[in-house]
PDB file of N, CA and C in Angstrom:
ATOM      1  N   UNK A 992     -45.398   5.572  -5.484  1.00 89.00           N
ATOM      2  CA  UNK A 992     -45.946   5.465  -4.155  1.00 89.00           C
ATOM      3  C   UNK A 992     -46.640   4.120  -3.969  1.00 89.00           C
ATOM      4  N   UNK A 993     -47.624   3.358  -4.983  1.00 92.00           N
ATOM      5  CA  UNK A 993     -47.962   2.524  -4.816  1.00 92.00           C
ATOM      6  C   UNK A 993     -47.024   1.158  -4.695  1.00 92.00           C
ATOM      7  N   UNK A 994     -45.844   1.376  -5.095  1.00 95.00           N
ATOM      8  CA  UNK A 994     -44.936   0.274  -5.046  1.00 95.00           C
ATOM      9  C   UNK A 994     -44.334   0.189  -3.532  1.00 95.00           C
ATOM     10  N   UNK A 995     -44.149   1.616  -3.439  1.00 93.00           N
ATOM     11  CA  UNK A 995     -43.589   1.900  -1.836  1.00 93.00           C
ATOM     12  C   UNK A 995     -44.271   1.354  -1.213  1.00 93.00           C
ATOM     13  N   UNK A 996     -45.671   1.554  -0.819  1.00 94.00           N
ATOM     14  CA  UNK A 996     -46.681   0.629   0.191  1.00 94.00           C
ATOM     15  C   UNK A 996     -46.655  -0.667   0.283  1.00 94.00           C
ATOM     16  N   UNK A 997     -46.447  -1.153  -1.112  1.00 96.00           N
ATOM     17  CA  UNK A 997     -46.228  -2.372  -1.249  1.00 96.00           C
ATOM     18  C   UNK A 997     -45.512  -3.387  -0.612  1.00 96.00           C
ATOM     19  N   UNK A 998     -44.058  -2.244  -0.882  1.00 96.00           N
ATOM     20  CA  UNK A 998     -43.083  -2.989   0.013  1.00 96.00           C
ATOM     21  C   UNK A 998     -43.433  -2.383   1.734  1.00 96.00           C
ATOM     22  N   UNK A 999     -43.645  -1.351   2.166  1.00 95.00           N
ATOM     23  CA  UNK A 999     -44.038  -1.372   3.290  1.00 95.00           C
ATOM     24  C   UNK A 999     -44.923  -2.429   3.772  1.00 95.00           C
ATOM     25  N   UNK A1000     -46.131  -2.431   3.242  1.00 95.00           N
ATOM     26  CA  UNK A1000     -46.974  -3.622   3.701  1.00 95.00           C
ATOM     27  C   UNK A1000     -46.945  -4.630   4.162  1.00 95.00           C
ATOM     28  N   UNK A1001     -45.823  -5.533   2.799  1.00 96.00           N
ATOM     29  CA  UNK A1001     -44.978  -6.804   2.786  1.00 96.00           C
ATOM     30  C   UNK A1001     -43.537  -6.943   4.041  1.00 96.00           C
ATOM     31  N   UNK A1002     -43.336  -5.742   4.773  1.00 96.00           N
ATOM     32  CA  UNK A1002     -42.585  -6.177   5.525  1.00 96.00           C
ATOM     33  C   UNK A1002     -43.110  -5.952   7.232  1.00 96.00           C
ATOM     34  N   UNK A1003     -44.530  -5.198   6.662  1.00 95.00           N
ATOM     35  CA  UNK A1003     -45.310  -4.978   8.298  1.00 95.00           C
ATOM     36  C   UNK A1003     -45.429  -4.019   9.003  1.00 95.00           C
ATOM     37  N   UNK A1004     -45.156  -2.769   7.818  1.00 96.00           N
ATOM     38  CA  UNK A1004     -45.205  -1.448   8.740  1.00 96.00           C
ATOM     39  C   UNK A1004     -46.507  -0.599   7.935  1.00 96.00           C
ATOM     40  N   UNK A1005     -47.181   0.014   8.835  1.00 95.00           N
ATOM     41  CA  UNK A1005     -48.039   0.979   8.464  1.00 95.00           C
ATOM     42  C   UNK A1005     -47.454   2.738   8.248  1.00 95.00           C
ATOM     43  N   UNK A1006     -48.373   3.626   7.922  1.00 95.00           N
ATOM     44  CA  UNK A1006     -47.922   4.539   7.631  1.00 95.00           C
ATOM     45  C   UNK A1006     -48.433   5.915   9.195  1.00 95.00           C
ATOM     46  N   UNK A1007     -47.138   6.027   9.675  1.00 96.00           N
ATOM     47  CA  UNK A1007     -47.662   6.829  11.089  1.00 96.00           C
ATOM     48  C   UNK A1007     -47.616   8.076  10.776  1.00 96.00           C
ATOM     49  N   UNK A1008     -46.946   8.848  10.286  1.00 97.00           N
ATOM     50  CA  UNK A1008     -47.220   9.784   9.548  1.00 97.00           C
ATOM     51  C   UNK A1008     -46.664  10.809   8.725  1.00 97.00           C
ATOM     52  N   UNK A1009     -46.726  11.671   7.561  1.00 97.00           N
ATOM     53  CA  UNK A1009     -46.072  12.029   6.552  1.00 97.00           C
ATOM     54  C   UNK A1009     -46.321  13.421   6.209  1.00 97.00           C
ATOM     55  N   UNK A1010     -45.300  14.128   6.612  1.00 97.00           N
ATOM     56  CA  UNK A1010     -45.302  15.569   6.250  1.00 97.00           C
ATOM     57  C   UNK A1010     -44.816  15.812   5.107  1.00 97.00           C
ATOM     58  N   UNK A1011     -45.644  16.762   4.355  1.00 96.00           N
ATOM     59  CA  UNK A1011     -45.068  16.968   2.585  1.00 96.00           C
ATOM     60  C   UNK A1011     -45.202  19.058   2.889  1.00 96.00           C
ATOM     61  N   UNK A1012     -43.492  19.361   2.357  1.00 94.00           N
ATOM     62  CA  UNK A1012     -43.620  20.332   2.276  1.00 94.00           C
ATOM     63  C   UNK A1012     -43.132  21.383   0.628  1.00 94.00           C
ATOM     64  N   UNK A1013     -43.886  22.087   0.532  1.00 92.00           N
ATOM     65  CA  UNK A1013     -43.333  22.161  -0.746  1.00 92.00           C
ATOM     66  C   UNK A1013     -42.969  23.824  -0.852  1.00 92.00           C
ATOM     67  N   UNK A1014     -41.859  23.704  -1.735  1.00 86.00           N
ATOM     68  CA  UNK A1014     -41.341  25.527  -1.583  1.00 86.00           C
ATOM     69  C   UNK A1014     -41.430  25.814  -3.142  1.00 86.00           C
ATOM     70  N   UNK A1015     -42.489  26.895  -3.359  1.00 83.00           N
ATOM     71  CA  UNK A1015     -42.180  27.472  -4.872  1.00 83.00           C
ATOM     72  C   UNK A1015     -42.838  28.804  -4.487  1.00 83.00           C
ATOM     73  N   UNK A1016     -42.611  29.536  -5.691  1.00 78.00           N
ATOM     74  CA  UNK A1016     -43.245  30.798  -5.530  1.00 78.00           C
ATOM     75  C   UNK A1016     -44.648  30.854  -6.351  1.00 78.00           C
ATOM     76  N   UNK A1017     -44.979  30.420  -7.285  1.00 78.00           N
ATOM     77  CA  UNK A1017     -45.923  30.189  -7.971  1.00 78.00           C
ATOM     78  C   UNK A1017     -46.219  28.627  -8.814  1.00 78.00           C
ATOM     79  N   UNK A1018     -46.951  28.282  -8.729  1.00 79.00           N
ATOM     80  CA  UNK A1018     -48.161  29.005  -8.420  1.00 79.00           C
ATOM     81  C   UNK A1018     -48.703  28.781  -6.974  1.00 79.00           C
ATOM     82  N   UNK A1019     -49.779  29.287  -6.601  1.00 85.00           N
ATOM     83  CA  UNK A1019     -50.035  29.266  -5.229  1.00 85.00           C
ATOM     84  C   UNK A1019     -50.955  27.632  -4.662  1.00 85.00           C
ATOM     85  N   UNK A1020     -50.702  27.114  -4.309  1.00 86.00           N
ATOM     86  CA  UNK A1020     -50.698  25.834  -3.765  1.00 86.00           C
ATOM     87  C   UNK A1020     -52.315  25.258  -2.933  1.00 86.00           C
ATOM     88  N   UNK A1021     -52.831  26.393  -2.714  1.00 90.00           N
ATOM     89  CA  UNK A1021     -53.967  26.404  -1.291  1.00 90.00           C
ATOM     90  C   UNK A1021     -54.851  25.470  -2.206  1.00 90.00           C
ATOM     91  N   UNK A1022     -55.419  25.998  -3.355  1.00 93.00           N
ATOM     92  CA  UNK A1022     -56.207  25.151  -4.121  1.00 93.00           C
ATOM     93  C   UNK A1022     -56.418  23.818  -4.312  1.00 93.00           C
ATOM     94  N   UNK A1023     -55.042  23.570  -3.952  1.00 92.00           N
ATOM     95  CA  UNK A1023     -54.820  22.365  -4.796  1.00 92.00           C
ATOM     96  C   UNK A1023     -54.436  21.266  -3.687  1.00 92.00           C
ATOM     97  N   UNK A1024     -54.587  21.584  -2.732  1.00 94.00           N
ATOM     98  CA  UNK A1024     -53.821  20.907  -1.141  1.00 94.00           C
ATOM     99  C   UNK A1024     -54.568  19.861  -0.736  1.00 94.00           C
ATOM    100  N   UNK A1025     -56.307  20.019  -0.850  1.00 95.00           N
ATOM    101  CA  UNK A1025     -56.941  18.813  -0.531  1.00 95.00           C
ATOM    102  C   UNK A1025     -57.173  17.887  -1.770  1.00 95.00           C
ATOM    103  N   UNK A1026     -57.120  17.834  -3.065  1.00 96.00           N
ATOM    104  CA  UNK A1026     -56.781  16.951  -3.196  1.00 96.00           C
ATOM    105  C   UNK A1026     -55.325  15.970  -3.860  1.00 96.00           C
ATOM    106  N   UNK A1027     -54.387  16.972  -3.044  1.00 95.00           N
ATOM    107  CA  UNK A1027     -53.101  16.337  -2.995  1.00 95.00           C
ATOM    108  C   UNK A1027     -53.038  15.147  -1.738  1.00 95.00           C
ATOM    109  N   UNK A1028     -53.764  15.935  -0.975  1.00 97.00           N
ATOM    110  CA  UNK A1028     -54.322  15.039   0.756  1.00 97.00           C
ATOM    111  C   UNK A1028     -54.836  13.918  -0.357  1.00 97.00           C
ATOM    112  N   UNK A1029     -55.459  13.974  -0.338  1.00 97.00           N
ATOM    113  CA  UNK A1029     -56.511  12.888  -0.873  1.00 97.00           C
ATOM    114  C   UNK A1029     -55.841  11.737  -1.630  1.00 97.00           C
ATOM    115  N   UNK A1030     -55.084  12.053  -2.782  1.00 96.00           N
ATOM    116  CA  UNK A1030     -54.386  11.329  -3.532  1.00 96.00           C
ATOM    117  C   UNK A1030     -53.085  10.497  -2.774  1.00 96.00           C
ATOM    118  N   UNK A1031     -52.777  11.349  -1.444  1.00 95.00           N
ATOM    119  CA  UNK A1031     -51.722  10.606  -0.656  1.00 95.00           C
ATOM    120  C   UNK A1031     -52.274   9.373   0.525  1.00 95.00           C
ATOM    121  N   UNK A1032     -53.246   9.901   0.877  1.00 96.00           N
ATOM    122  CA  UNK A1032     -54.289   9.218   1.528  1.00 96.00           C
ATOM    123  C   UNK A1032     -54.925   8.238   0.846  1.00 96.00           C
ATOM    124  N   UNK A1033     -55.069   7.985  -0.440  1.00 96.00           N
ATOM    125  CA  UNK A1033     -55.567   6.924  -1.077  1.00 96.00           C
ATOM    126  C   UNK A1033     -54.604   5.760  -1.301  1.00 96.00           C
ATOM    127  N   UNK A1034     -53.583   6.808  -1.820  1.00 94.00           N
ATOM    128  CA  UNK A1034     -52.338   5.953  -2.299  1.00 94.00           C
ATOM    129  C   UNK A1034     -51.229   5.083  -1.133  1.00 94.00           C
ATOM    130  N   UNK A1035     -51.317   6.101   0.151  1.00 94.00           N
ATOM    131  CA  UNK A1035     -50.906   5.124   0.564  1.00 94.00           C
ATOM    132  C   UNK A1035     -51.505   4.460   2.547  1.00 94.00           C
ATOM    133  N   UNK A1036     -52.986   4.279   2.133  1.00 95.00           N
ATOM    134  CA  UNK A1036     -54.115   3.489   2.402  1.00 95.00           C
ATOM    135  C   UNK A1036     -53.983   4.247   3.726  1.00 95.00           C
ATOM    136  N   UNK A1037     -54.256   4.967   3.758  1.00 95.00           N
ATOM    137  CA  UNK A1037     -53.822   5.669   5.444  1.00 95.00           C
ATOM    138  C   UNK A1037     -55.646   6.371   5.937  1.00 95.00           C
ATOM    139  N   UNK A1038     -55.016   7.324   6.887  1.00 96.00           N
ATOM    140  CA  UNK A1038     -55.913   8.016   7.307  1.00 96.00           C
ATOM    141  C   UNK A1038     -55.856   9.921   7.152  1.00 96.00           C
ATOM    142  N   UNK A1039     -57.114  11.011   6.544  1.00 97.00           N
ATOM    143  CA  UNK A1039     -56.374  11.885   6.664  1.00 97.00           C
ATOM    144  C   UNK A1039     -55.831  12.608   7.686  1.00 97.00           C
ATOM    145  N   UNK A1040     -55.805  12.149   8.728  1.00 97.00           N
ATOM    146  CA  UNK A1040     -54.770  13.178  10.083  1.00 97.00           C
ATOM    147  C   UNK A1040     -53.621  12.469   9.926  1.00 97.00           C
ATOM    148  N   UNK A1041     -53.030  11.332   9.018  1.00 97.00           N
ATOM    149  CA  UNK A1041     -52.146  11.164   9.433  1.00 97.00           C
ATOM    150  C   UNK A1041     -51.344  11.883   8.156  1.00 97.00           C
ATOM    151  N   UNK A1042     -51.206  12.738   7.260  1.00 98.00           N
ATOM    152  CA  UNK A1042     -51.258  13.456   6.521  1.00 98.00           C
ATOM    153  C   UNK A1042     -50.904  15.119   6.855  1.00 98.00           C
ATOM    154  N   UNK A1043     -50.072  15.600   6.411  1.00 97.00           N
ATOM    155  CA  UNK A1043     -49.860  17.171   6.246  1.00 97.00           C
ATOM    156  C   UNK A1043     -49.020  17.746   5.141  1.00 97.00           C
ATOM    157  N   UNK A1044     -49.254  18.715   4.269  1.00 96.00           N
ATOM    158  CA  UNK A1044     -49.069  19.705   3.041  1.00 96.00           C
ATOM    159  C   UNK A1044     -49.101  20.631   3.622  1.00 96.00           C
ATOM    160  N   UNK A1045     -47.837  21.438   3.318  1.00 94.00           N
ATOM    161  CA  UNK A1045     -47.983  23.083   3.834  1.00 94.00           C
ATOM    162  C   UNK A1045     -47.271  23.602   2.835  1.00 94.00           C
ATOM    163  N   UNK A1046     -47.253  24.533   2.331  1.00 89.00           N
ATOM    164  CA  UNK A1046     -46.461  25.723   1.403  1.00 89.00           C
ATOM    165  C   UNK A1046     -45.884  26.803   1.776  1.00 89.00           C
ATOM    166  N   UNK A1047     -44.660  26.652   0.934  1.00 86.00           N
ATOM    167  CA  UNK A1047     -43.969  27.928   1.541  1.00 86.00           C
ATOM    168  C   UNK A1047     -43.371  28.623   0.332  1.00 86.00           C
ATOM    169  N   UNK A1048     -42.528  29.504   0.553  1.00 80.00           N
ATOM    170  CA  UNK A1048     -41.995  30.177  -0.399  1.00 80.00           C
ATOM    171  C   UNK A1048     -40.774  30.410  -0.430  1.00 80.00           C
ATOM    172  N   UNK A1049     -39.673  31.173  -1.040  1.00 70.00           N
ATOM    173  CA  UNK A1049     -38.132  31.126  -0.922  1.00 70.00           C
ATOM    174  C   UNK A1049     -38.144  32.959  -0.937  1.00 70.00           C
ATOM    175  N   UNK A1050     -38.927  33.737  -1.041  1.00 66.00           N
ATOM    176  CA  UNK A1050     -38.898  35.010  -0.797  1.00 66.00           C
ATOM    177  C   UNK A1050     -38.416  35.572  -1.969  1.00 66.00           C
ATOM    178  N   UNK A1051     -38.059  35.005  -3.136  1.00 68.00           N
ATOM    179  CA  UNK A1051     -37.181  35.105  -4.360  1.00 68.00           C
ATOM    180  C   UNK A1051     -35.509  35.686  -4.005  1.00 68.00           C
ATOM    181  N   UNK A1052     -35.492  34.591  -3.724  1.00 60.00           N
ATOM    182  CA  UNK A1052     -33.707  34.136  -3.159  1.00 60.00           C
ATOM    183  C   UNK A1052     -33.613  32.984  -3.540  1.00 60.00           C
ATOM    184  N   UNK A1053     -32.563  32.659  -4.423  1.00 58.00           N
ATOM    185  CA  UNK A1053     -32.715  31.026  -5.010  1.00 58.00           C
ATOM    186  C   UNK A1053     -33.130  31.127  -6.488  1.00 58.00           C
ATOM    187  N   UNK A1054     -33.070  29.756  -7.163  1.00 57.00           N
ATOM    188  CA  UNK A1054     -33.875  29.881  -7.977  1.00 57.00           C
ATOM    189  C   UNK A1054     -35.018  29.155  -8.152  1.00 57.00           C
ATOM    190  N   UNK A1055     -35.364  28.864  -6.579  1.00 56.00           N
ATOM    191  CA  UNK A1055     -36.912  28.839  -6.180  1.00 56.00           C
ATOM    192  C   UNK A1055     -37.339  29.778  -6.055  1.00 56.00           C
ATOM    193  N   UNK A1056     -37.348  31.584  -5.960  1.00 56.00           N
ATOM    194  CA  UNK A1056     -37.675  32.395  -5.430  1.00 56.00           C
ATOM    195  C   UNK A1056     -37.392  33.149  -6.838  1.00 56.00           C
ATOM    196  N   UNK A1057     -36.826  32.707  -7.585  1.00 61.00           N
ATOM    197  CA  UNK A1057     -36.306  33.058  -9.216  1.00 61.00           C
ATOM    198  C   UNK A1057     -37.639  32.604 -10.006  1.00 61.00           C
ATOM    199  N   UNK A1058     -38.148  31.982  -9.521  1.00 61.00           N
ATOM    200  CA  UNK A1058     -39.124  30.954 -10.202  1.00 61.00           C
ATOM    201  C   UNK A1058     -38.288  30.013 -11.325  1.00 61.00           C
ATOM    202  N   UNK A1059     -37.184  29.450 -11.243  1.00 63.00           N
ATOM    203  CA  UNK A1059     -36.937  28.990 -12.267  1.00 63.00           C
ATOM    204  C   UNK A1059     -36.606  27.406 -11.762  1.00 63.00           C
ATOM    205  N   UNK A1060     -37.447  27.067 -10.806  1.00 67.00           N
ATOM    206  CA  UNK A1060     -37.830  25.510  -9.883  1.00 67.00           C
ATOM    207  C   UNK A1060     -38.834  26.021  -8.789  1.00 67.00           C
ATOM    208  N   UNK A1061     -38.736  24.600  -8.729  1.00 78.00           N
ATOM    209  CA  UNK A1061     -39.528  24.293  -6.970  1.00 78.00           C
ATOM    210  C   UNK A1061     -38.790  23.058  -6.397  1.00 78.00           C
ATOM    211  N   UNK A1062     -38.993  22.680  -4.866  1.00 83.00           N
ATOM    212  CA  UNK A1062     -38.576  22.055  -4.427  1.00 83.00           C
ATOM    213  C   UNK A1062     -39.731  21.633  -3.466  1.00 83.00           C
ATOM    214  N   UNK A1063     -39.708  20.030  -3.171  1.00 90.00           N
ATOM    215  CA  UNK A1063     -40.795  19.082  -2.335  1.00 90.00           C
ATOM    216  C   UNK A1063     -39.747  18.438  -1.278  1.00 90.00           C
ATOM    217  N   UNK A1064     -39.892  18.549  -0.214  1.00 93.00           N
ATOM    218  CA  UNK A1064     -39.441  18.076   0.868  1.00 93.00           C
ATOM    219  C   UNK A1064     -40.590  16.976   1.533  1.00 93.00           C
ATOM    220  N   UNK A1065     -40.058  15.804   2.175  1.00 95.00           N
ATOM    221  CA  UNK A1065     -41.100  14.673   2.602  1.00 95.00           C
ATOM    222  C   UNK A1065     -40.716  13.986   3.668  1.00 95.00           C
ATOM    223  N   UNK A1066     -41.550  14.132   4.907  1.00 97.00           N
ATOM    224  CA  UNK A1066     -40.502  13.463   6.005  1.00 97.00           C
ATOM    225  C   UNK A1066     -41.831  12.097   6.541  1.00 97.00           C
ATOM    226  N   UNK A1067     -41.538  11.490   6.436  1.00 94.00           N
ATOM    227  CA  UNK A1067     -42.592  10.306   7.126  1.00 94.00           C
ATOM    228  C   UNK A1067     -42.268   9.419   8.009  1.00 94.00           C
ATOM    229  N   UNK A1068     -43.169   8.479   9.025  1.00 97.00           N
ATOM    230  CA  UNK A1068     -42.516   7.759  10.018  1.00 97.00           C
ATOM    231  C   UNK A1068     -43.122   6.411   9.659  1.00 97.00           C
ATOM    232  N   UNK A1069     -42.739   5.425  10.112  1.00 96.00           N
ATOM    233  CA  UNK A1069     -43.210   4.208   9.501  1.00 96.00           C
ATOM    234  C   UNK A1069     -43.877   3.535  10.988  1.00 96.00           C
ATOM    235  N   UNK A1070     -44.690   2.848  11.307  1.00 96.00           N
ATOM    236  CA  UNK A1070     -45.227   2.369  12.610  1.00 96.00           C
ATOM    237  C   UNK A1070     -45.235   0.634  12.408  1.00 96.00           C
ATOM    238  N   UNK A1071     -44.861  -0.187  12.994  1.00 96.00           N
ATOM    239  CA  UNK A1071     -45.306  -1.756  13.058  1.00 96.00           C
ATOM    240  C   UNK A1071     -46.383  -2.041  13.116  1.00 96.00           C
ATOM    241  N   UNK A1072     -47.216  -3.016  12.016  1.00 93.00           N
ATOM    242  CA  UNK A1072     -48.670  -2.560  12.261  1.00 93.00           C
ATOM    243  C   UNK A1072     -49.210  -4.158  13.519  1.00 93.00           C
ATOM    244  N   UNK A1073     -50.120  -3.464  14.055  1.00 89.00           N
ATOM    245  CA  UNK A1073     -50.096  -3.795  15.314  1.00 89.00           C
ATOM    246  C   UNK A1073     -50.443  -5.761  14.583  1.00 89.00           C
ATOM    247  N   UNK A1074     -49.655  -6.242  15.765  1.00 79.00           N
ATOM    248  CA  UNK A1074     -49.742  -7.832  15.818  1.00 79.00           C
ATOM    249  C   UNK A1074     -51.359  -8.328  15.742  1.00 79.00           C
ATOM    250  N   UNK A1075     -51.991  -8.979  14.515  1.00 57.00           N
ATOM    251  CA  UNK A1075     -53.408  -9.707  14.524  1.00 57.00           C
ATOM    252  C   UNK A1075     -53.304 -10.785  15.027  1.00 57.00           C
ATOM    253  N   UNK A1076     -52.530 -11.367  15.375  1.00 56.00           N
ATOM    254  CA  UNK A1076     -52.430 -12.935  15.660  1.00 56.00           C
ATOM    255  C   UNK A1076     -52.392 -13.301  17.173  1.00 56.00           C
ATOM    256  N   UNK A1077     -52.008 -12.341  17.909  1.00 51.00           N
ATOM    257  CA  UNK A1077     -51.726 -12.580  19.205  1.00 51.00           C
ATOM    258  C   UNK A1077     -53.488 -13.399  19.973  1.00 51.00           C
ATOM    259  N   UNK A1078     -52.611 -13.932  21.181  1.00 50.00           N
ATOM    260  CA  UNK A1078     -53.873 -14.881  21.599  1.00 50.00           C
ATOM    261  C   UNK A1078     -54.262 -14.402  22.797  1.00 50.00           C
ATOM    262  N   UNK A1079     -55.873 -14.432  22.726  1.00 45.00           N
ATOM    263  CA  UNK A1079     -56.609 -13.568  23.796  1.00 45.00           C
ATOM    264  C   UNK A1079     -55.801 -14.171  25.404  1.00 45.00           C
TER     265      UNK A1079
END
């Protein structure tokens, strides 16, 4: 992630915002959600609303629902970060 920003940075886009969803059956996720926020929010220099973690489950159908995986889904938008240079 920190490399990712990197190159985001270096080409001028900020981070508008990034949904992380994750499907397992165990273990249960709630615990552990703010400081997954946190660690994404640090890492990639943002703000936390622009941030969301939600959990779900596969109902045990799959072998996410087998328990024998999990799966992380990640959808994010990239924003142009606004022009500093422009003249009053």
């Amino acid at each position: 992630m920190e490399h990712a920003y990197k190159v985001m940075d270096q080409y001028g886009y900020q981070l508008g915002n990034c949904d992380v969803t994750l499907i397992l059956e165990r273990p249960k996720v709630a615990g552990f959600k703010p400081a997954m926020k946190e660690n994404i929010v640090r890492l990639l220099h943002t703000e936390p609303g622009r941030v969301n973690i939600k959990a779900r489950t596969h109902e045990k159908v799959d072998s996410v629902g087998e328990l024998r995986s999990l799966s992380c889904h990640v959808v994010l938008t990239l924003e142009r970060k606004p022009d500093t240079d422009e003249e009053d």
